[in-house]
PDB file of N, CA and C in Angstrom:
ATOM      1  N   UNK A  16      76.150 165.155 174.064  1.00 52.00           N
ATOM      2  CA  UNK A  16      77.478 164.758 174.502  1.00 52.00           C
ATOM      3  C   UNK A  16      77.578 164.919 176.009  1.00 52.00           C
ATOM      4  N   UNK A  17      78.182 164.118 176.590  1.00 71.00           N
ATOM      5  CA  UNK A  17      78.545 163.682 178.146  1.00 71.00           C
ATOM      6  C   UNK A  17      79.766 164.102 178.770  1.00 71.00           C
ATOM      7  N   UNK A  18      80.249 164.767 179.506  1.00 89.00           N
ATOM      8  CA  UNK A  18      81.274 165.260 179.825  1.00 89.00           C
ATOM      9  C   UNK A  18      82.411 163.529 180.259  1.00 89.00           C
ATOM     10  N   UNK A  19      83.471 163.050 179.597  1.00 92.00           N
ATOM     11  CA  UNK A  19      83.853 161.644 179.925  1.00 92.00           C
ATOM     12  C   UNK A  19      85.487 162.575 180.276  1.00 92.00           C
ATOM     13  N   UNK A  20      85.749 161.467 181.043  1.00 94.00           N
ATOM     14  CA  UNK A  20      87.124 161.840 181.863  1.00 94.00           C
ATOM     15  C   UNK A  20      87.570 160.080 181.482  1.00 94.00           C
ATOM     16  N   UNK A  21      89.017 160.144 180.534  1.00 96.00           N
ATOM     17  CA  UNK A  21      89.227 158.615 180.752  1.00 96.00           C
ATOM     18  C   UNK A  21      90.856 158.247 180.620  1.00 96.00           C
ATOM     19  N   UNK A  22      91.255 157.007 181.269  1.00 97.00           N
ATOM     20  CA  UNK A  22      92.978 157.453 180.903  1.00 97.00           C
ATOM     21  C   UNK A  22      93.070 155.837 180.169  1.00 97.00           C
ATOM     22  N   UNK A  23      94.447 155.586 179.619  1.00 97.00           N
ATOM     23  CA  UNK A  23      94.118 154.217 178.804  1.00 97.00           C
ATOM     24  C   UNK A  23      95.962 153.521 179.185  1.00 97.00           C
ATOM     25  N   UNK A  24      95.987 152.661 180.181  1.00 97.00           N
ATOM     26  CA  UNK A  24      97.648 152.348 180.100  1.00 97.00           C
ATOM     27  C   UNK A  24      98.170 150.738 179.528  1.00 97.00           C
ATOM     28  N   UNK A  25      99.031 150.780 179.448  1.00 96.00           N
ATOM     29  CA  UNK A  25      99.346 149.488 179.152  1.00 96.00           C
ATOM     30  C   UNK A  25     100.658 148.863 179.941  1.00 96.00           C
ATOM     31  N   UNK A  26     100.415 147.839 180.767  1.00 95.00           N
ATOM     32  CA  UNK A  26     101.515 147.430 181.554  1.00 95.00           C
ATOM     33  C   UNK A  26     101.870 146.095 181.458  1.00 95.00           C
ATOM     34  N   UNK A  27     103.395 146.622 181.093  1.00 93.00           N
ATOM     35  CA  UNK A  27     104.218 145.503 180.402  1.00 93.00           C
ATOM     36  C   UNK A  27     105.086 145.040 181.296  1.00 93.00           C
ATOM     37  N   UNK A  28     104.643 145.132 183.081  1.00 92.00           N
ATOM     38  CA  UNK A  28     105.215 144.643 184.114  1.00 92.00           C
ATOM     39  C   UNK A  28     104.719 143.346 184.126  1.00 92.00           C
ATOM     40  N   UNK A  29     103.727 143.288 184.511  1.00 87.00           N
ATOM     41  CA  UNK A  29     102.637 142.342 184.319  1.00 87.00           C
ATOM     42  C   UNK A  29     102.834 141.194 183.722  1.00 87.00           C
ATOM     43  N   UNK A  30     103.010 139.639 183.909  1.00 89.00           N
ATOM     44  CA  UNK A  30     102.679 138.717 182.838  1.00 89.00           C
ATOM     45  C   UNK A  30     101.452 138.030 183.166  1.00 89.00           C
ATOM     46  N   UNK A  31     100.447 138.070 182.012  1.00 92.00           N
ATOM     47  CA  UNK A  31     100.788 138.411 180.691  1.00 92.00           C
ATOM     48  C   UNK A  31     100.308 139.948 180.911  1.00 92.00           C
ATOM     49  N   UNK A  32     100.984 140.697 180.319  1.00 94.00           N
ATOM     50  CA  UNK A  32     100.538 141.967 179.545  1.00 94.00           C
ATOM     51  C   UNK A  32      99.218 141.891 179.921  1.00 94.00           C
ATOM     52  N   UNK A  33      98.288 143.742 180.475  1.00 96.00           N
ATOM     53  CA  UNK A  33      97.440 143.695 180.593  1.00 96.00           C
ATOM     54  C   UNK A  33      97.012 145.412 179.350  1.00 96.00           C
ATOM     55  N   UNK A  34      96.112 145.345 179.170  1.00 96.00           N
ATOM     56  CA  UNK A  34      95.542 147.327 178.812  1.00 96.00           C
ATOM     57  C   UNK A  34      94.690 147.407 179.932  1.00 96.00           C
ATOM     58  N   UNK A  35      94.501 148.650 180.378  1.00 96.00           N
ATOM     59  CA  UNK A  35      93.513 149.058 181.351  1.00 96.00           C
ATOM     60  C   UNK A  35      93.359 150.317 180.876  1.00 96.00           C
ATOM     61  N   UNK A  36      91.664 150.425 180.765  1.00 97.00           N
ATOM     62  CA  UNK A  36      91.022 151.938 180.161  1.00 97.00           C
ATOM     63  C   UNK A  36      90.408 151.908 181.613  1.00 97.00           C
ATOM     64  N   UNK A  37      89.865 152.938 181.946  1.00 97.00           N
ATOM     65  CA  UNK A  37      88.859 153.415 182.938  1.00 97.00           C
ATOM     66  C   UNK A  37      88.940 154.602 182.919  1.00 97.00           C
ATOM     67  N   UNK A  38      87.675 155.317 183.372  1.00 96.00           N
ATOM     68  CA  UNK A  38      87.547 156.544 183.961  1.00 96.00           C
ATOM     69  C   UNK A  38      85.910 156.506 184.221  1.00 96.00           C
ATOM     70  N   UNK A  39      85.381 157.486 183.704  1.00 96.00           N
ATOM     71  CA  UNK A  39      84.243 158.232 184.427  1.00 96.00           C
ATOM     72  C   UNK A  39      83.468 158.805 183.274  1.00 96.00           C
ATOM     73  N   UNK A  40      81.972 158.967 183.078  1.00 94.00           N
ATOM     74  CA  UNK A  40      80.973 159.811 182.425  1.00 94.00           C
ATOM     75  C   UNK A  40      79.982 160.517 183.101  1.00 94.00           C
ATOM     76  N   UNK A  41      79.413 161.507 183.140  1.00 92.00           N
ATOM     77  CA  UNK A  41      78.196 162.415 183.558  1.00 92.00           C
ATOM     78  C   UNK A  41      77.479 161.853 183.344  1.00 92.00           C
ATOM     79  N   UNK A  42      76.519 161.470 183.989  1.00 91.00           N
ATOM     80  CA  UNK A  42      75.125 160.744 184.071  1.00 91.00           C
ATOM     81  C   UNK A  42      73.967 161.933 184.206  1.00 91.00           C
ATOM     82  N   UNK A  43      73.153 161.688 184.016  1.00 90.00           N
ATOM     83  CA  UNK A  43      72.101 162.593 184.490  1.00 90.00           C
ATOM     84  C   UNK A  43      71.269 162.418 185.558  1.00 90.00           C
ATOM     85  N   UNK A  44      70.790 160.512 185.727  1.00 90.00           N
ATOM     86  CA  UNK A  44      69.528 160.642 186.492  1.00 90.00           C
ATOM     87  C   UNK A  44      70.521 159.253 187.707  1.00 90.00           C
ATOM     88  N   UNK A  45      70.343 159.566 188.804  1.00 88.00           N
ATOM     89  CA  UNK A  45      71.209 158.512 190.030  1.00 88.00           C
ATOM     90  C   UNK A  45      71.178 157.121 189.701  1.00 88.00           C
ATOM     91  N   UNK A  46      70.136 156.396 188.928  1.00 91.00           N
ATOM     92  CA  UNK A  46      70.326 155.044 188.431  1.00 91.00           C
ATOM     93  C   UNK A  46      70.346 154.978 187.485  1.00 91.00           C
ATOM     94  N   UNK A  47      71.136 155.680 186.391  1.00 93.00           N
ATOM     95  CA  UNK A  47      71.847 155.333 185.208  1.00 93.00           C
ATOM     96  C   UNK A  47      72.868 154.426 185.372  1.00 93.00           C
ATOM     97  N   UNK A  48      73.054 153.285 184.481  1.00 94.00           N
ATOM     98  CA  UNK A  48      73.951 152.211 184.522  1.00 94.00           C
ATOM     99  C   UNK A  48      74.959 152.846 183.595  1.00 94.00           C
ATOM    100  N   UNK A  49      76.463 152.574 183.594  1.00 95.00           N
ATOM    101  CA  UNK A  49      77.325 152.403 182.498  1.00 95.00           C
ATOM    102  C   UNK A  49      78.004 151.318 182.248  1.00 95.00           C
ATOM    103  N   UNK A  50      77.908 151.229 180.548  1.00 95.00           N
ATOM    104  CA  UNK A  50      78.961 149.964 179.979  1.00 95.00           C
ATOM    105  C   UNK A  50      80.013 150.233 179.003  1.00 95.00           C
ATOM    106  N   UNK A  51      81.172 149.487 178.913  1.00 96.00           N
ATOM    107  CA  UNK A  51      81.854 149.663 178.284  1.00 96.00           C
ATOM    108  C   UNK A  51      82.425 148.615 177.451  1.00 96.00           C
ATOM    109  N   UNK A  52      82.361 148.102 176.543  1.00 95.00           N
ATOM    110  CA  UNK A  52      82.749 146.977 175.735  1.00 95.00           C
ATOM    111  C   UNK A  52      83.353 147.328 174.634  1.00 95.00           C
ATOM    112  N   UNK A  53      84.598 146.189 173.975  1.00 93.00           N
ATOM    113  CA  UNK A  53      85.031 146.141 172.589  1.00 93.00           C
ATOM    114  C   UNK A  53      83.644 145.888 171.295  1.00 93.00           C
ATOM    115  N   UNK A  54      84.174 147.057 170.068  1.00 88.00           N
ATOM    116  CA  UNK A  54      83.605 146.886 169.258  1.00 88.00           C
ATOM    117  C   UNK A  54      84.410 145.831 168.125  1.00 88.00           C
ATOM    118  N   UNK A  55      84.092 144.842 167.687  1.00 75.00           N
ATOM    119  CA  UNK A  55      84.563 143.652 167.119  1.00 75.00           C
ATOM    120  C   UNK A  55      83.671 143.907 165.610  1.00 75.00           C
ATOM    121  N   UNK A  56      83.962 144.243 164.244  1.00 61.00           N
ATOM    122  CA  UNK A  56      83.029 143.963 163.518  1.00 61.00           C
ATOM    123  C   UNK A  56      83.617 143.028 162.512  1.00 61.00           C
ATOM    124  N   UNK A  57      83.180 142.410 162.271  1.00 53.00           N
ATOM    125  CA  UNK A  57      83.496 141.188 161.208  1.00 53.00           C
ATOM    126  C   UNK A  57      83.888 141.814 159.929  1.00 53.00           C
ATOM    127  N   UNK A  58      85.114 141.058 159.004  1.00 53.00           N
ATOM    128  CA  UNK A  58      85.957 141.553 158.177  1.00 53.00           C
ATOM    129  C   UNK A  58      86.926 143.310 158.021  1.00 53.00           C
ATOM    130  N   UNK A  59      86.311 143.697 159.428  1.00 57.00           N
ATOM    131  CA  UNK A  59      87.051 144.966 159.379  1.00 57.00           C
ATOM    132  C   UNK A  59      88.538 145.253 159.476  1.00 57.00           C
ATOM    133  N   UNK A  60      89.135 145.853 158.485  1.00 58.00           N
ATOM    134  CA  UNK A  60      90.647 146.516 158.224  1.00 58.00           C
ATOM    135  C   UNK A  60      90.576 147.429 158.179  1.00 58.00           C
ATOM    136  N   UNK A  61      90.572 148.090 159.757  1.00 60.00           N
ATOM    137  CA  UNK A  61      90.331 149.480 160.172  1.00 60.00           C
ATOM    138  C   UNK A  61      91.745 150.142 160.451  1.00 60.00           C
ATOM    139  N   UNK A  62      92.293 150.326 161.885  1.00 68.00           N
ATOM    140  CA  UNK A  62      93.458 150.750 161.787  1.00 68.00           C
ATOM    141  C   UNK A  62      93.707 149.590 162.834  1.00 68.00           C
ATOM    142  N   UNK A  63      95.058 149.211 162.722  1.00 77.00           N
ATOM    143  CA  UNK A  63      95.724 147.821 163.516  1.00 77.00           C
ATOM    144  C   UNK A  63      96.148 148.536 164.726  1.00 77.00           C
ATOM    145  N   UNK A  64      96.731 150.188 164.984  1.00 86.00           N
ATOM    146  CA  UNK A  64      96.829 150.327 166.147  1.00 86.00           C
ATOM    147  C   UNK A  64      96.275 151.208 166.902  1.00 86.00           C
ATOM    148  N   UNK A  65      94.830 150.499 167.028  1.00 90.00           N
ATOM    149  CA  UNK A  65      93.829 151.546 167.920  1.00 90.00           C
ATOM    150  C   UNK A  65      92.994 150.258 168.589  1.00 90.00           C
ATOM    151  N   UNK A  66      92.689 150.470 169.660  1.00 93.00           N
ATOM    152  CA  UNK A  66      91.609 150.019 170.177  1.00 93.00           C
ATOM    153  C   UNK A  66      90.303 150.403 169.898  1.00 93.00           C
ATOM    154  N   UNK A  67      89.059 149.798 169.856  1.00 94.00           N
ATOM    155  CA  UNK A  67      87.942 150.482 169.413  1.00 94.00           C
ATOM    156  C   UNK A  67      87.315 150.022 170.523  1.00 94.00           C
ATOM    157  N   UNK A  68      86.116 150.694 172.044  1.00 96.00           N
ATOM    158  CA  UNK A  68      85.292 150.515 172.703  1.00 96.00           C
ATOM    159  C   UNK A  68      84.769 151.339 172.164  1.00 96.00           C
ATOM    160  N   UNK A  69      83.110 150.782 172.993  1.00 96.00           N
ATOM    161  CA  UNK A  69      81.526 151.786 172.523  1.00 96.00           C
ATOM    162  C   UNK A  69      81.648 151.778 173.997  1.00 96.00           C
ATOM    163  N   UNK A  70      81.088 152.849 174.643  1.00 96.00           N
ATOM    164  CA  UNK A  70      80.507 153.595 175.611  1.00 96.00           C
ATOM    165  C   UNK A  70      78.710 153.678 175.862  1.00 96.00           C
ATOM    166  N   UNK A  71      78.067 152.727 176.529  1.00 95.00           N
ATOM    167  CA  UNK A  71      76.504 152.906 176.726  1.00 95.00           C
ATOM    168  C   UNK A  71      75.881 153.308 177.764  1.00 95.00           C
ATOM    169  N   UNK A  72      75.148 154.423 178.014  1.00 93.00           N
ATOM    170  CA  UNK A  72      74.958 154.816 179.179  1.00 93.00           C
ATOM    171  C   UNK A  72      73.453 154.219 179.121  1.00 93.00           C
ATOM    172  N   UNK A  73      72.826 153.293 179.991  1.00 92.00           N
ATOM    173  CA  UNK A  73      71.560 152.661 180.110  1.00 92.00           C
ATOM    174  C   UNK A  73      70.810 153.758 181.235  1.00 92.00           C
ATOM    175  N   UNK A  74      69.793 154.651 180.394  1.00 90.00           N
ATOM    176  CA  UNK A  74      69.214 155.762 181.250  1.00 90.00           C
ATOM    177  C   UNK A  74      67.783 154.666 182.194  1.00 90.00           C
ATOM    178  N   UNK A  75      67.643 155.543 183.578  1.00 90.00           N
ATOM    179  CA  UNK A  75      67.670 155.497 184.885  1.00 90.00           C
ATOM    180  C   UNK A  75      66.066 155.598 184.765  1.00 90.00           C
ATOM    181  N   UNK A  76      65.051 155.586 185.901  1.00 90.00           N
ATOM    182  CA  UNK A  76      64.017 156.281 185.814  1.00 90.00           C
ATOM    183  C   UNK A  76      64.178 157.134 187.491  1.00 90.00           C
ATOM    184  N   UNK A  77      64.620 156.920 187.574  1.00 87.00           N
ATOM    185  CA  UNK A  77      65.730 157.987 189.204  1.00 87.00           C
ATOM    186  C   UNK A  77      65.247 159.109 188.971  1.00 87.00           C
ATOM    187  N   UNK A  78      65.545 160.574 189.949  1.00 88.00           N
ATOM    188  CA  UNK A  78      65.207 161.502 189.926  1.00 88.00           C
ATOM    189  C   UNK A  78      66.607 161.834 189.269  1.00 88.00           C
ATOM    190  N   UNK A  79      66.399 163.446 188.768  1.00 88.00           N
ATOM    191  CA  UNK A  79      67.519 163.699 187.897  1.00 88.00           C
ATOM    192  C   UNK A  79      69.200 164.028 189.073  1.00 88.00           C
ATOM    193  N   UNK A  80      69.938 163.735 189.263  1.00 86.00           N
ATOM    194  CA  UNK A  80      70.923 164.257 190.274  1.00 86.00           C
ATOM    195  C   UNK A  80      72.507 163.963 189.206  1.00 86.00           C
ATOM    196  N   UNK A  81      72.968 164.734 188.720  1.00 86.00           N
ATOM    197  CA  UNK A  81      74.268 164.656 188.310  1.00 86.00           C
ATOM    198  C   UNK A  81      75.623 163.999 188.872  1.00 86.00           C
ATOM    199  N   UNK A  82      75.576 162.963 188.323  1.00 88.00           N
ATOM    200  CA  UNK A  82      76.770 162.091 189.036  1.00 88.00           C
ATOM    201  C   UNK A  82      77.558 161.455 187.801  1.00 88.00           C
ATOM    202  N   UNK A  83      79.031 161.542 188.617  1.00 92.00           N
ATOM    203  CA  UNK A  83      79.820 160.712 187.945  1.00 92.00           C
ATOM    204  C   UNK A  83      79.414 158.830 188.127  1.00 92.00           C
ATOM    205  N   UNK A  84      79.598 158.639 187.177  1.00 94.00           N
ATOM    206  CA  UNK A  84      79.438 156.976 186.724  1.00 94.00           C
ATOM    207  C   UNK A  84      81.018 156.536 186.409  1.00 94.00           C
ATOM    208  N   UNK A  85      81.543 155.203 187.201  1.00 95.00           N
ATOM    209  CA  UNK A  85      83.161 154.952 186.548  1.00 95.00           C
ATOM    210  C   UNK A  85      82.490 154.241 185.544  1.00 95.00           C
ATOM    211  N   UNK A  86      83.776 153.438 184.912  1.00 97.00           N
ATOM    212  CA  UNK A  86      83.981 152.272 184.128  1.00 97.00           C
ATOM    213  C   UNK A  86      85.044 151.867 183.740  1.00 97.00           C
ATOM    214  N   UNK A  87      85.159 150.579 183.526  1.00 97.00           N
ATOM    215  CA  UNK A  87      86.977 150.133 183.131  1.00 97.00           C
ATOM    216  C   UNK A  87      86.781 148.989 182.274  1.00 97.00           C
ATOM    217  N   UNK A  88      87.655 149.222 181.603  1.00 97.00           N
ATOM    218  CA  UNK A  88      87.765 147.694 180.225  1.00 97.00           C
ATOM    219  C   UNK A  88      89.227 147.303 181.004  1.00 97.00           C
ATOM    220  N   UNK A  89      89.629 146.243 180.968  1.00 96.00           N
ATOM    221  CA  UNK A  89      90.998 145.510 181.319  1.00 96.00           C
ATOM    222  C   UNK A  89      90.780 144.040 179.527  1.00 96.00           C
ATOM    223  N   UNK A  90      91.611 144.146 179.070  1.00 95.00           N
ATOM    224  CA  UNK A  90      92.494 143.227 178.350  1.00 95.00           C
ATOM    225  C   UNK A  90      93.998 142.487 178.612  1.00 95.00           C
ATOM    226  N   UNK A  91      93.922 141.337 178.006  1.00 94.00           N
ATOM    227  CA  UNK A  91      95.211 141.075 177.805  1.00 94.00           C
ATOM    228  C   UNK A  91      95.794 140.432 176.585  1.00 94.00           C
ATOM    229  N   UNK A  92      94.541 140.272 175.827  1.00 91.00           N
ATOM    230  CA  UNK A  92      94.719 139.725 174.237  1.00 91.00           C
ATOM    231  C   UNK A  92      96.218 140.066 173.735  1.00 91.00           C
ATOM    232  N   UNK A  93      96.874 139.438 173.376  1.00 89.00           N
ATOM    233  CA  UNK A  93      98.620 139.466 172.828  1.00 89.00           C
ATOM    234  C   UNK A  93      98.559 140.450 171.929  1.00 89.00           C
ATOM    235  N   UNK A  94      97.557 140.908 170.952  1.00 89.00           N
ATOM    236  CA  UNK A  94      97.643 142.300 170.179  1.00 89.00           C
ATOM    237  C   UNK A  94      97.456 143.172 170.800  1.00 89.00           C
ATOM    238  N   UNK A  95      97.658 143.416 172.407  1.00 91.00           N
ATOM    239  CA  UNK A  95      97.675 144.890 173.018  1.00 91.00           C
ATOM    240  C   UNK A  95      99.171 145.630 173.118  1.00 91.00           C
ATOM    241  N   UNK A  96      99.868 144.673 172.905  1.00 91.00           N
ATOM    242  CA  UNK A  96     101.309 145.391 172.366  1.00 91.00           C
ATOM    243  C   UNK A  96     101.635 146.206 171.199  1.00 91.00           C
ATOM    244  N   UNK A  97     100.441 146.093 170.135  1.00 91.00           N
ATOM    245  CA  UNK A  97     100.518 146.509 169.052  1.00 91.00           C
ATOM    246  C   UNK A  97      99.789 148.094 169.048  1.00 91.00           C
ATOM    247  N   UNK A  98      98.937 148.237 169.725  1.00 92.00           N
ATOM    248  CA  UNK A  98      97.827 149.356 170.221  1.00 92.00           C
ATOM    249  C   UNK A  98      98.705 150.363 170.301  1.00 92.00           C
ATOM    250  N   UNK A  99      98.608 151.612 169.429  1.00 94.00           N
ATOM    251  CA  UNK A  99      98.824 152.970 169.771  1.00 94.00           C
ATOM    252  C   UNK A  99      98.112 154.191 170.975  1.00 94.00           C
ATOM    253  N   UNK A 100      96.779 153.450 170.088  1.00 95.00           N
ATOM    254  CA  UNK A 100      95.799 154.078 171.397  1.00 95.00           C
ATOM    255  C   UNK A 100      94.352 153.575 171.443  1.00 95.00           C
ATOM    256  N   UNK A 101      93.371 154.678 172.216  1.00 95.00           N
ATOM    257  CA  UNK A 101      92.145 153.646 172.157  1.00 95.00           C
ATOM    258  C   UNK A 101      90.932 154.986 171.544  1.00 95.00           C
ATOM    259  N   UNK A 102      90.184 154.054 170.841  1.00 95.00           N
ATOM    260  CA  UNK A 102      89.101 155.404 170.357  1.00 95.00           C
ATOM    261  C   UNK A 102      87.564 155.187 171.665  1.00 95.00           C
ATOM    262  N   UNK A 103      87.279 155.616 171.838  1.00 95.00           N
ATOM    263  CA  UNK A 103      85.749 155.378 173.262  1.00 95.00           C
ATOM    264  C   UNK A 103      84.609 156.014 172.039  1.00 95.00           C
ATOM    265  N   UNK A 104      83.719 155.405 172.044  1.00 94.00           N
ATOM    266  CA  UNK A 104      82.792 156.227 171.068  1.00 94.00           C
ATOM    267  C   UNK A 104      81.325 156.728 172.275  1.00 94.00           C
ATOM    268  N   UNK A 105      80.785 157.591 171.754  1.00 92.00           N
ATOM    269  CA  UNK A 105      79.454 157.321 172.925  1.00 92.00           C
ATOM    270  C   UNK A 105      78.732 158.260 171.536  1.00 92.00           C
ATOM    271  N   UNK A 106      77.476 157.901 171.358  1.00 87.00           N
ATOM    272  CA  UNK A 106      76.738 158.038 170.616  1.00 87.00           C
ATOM    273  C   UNK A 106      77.077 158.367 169.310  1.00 87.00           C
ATOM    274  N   UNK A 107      76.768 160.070 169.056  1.00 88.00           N
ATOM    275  CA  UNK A 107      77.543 160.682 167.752  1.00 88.00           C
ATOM    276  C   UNK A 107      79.163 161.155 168.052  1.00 88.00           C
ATOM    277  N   UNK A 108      79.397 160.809 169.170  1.00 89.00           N
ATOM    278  CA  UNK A 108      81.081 161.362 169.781  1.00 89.00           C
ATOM    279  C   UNK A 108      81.611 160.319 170.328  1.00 89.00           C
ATOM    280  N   UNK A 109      83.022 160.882 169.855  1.00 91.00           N
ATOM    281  CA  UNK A 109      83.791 160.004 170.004  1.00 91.00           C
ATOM    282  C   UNK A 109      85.339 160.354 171.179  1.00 91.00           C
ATOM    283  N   UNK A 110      86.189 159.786 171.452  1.00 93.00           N
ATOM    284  CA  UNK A 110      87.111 160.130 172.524  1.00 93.00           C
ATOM    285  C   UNK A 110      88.076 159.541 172.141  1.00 93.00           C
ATOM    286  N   UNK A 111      89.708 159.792 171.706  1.00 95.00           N
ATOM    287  CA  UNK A 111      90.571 158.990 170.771  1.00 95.00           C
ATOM    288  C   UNK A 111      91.846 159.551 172.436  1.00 95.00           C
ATOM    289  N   UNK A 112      92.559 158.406 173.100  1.00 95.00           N
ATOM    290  CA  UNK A 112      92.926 158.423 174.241  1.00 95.00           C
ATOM    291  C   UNK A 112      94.545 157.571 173.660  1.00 95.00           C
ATOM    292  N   UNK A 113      95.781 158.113 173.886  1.00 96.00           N
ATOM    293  CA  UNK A 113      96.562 157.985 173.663  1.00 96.00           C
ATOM    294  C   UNK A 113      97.244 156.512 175.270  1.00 96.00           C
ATOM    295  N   UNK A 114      97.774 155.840 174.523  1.00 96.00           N
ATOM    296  CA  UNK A 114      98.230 154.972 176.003  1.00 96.00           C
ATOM    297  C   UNK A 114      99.082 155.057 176.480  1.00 96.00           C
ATOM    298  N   UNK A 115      99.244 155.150 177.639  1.00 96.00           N
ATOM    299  CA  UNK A 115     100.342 154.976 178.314  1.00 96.00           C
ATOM    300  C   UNK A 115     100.916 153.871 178.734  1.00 96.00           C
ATOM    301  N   UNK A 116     102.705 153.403 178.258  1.00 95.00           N
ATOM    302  CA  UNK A 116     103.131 152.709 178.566  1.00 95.00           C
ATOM    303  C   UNK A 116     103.656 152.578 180.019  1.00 95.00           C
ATOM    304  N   UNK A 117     103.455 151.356 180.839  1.00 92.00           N
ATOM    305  CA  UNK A 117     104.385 151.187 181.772  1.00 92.00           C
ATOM    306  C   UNK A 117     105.433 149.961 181.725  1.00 92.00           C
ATOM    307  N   UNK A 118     106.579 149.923 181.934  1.00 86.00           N
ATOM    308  CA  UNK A 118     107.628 148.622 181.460  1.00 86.00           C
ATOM    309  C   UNK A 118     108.399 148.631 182.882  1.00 86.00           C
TER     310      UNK A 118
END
């Protein structure tokens, strides 16, 4: 497990409506890449108000130096009004991030 720092808002100033996740993960080695993408699985009736991203940290062949890595998902899909919150998964762990509204 990776030490992740992440905040998740939703702004309903905006047209259209946007979500914005971002924050940060512990990397280990200086050219570690990070990604962050929606998990989409076909026929799933999971929960309607959560977001689901996976978290991939693509390891480096760099010398080892501890650094923060950002990352940010932005949406605006019309079911982000419906979103309670967002789950971040990264390997066997997971990160369940409550949203914040702005109006």
């Amino acid at each position: 497990m990776r030490n992740i720092a992440a905040n998740a808002m939703l702004n309903l100033r905006d047209q259209p409506a946007s979500l914005f996740v971002h924050g940060s993960v512990l990397t280990f080695r200086m050219d570690d890449r990070v990604v962050i993408s929606r998990v989409v699985q076909a026929g799933d009736e999971g929960e309607r108000d959560s977001l689901r991203l996976v978290l991939v940290v693509a390891e480096g062949t760099g010398p080892y130096k501890g650094t923060a890595k950002s990352f940010v998902f932005e949406t605006t899909d019309p079911e982000i009004r419906s979103y309670q919150k967002v789950h971040i998964r990264y390997g066997l762990s997971s990160l369940v991030l409550p949203i914040q509204v702005l109006s």
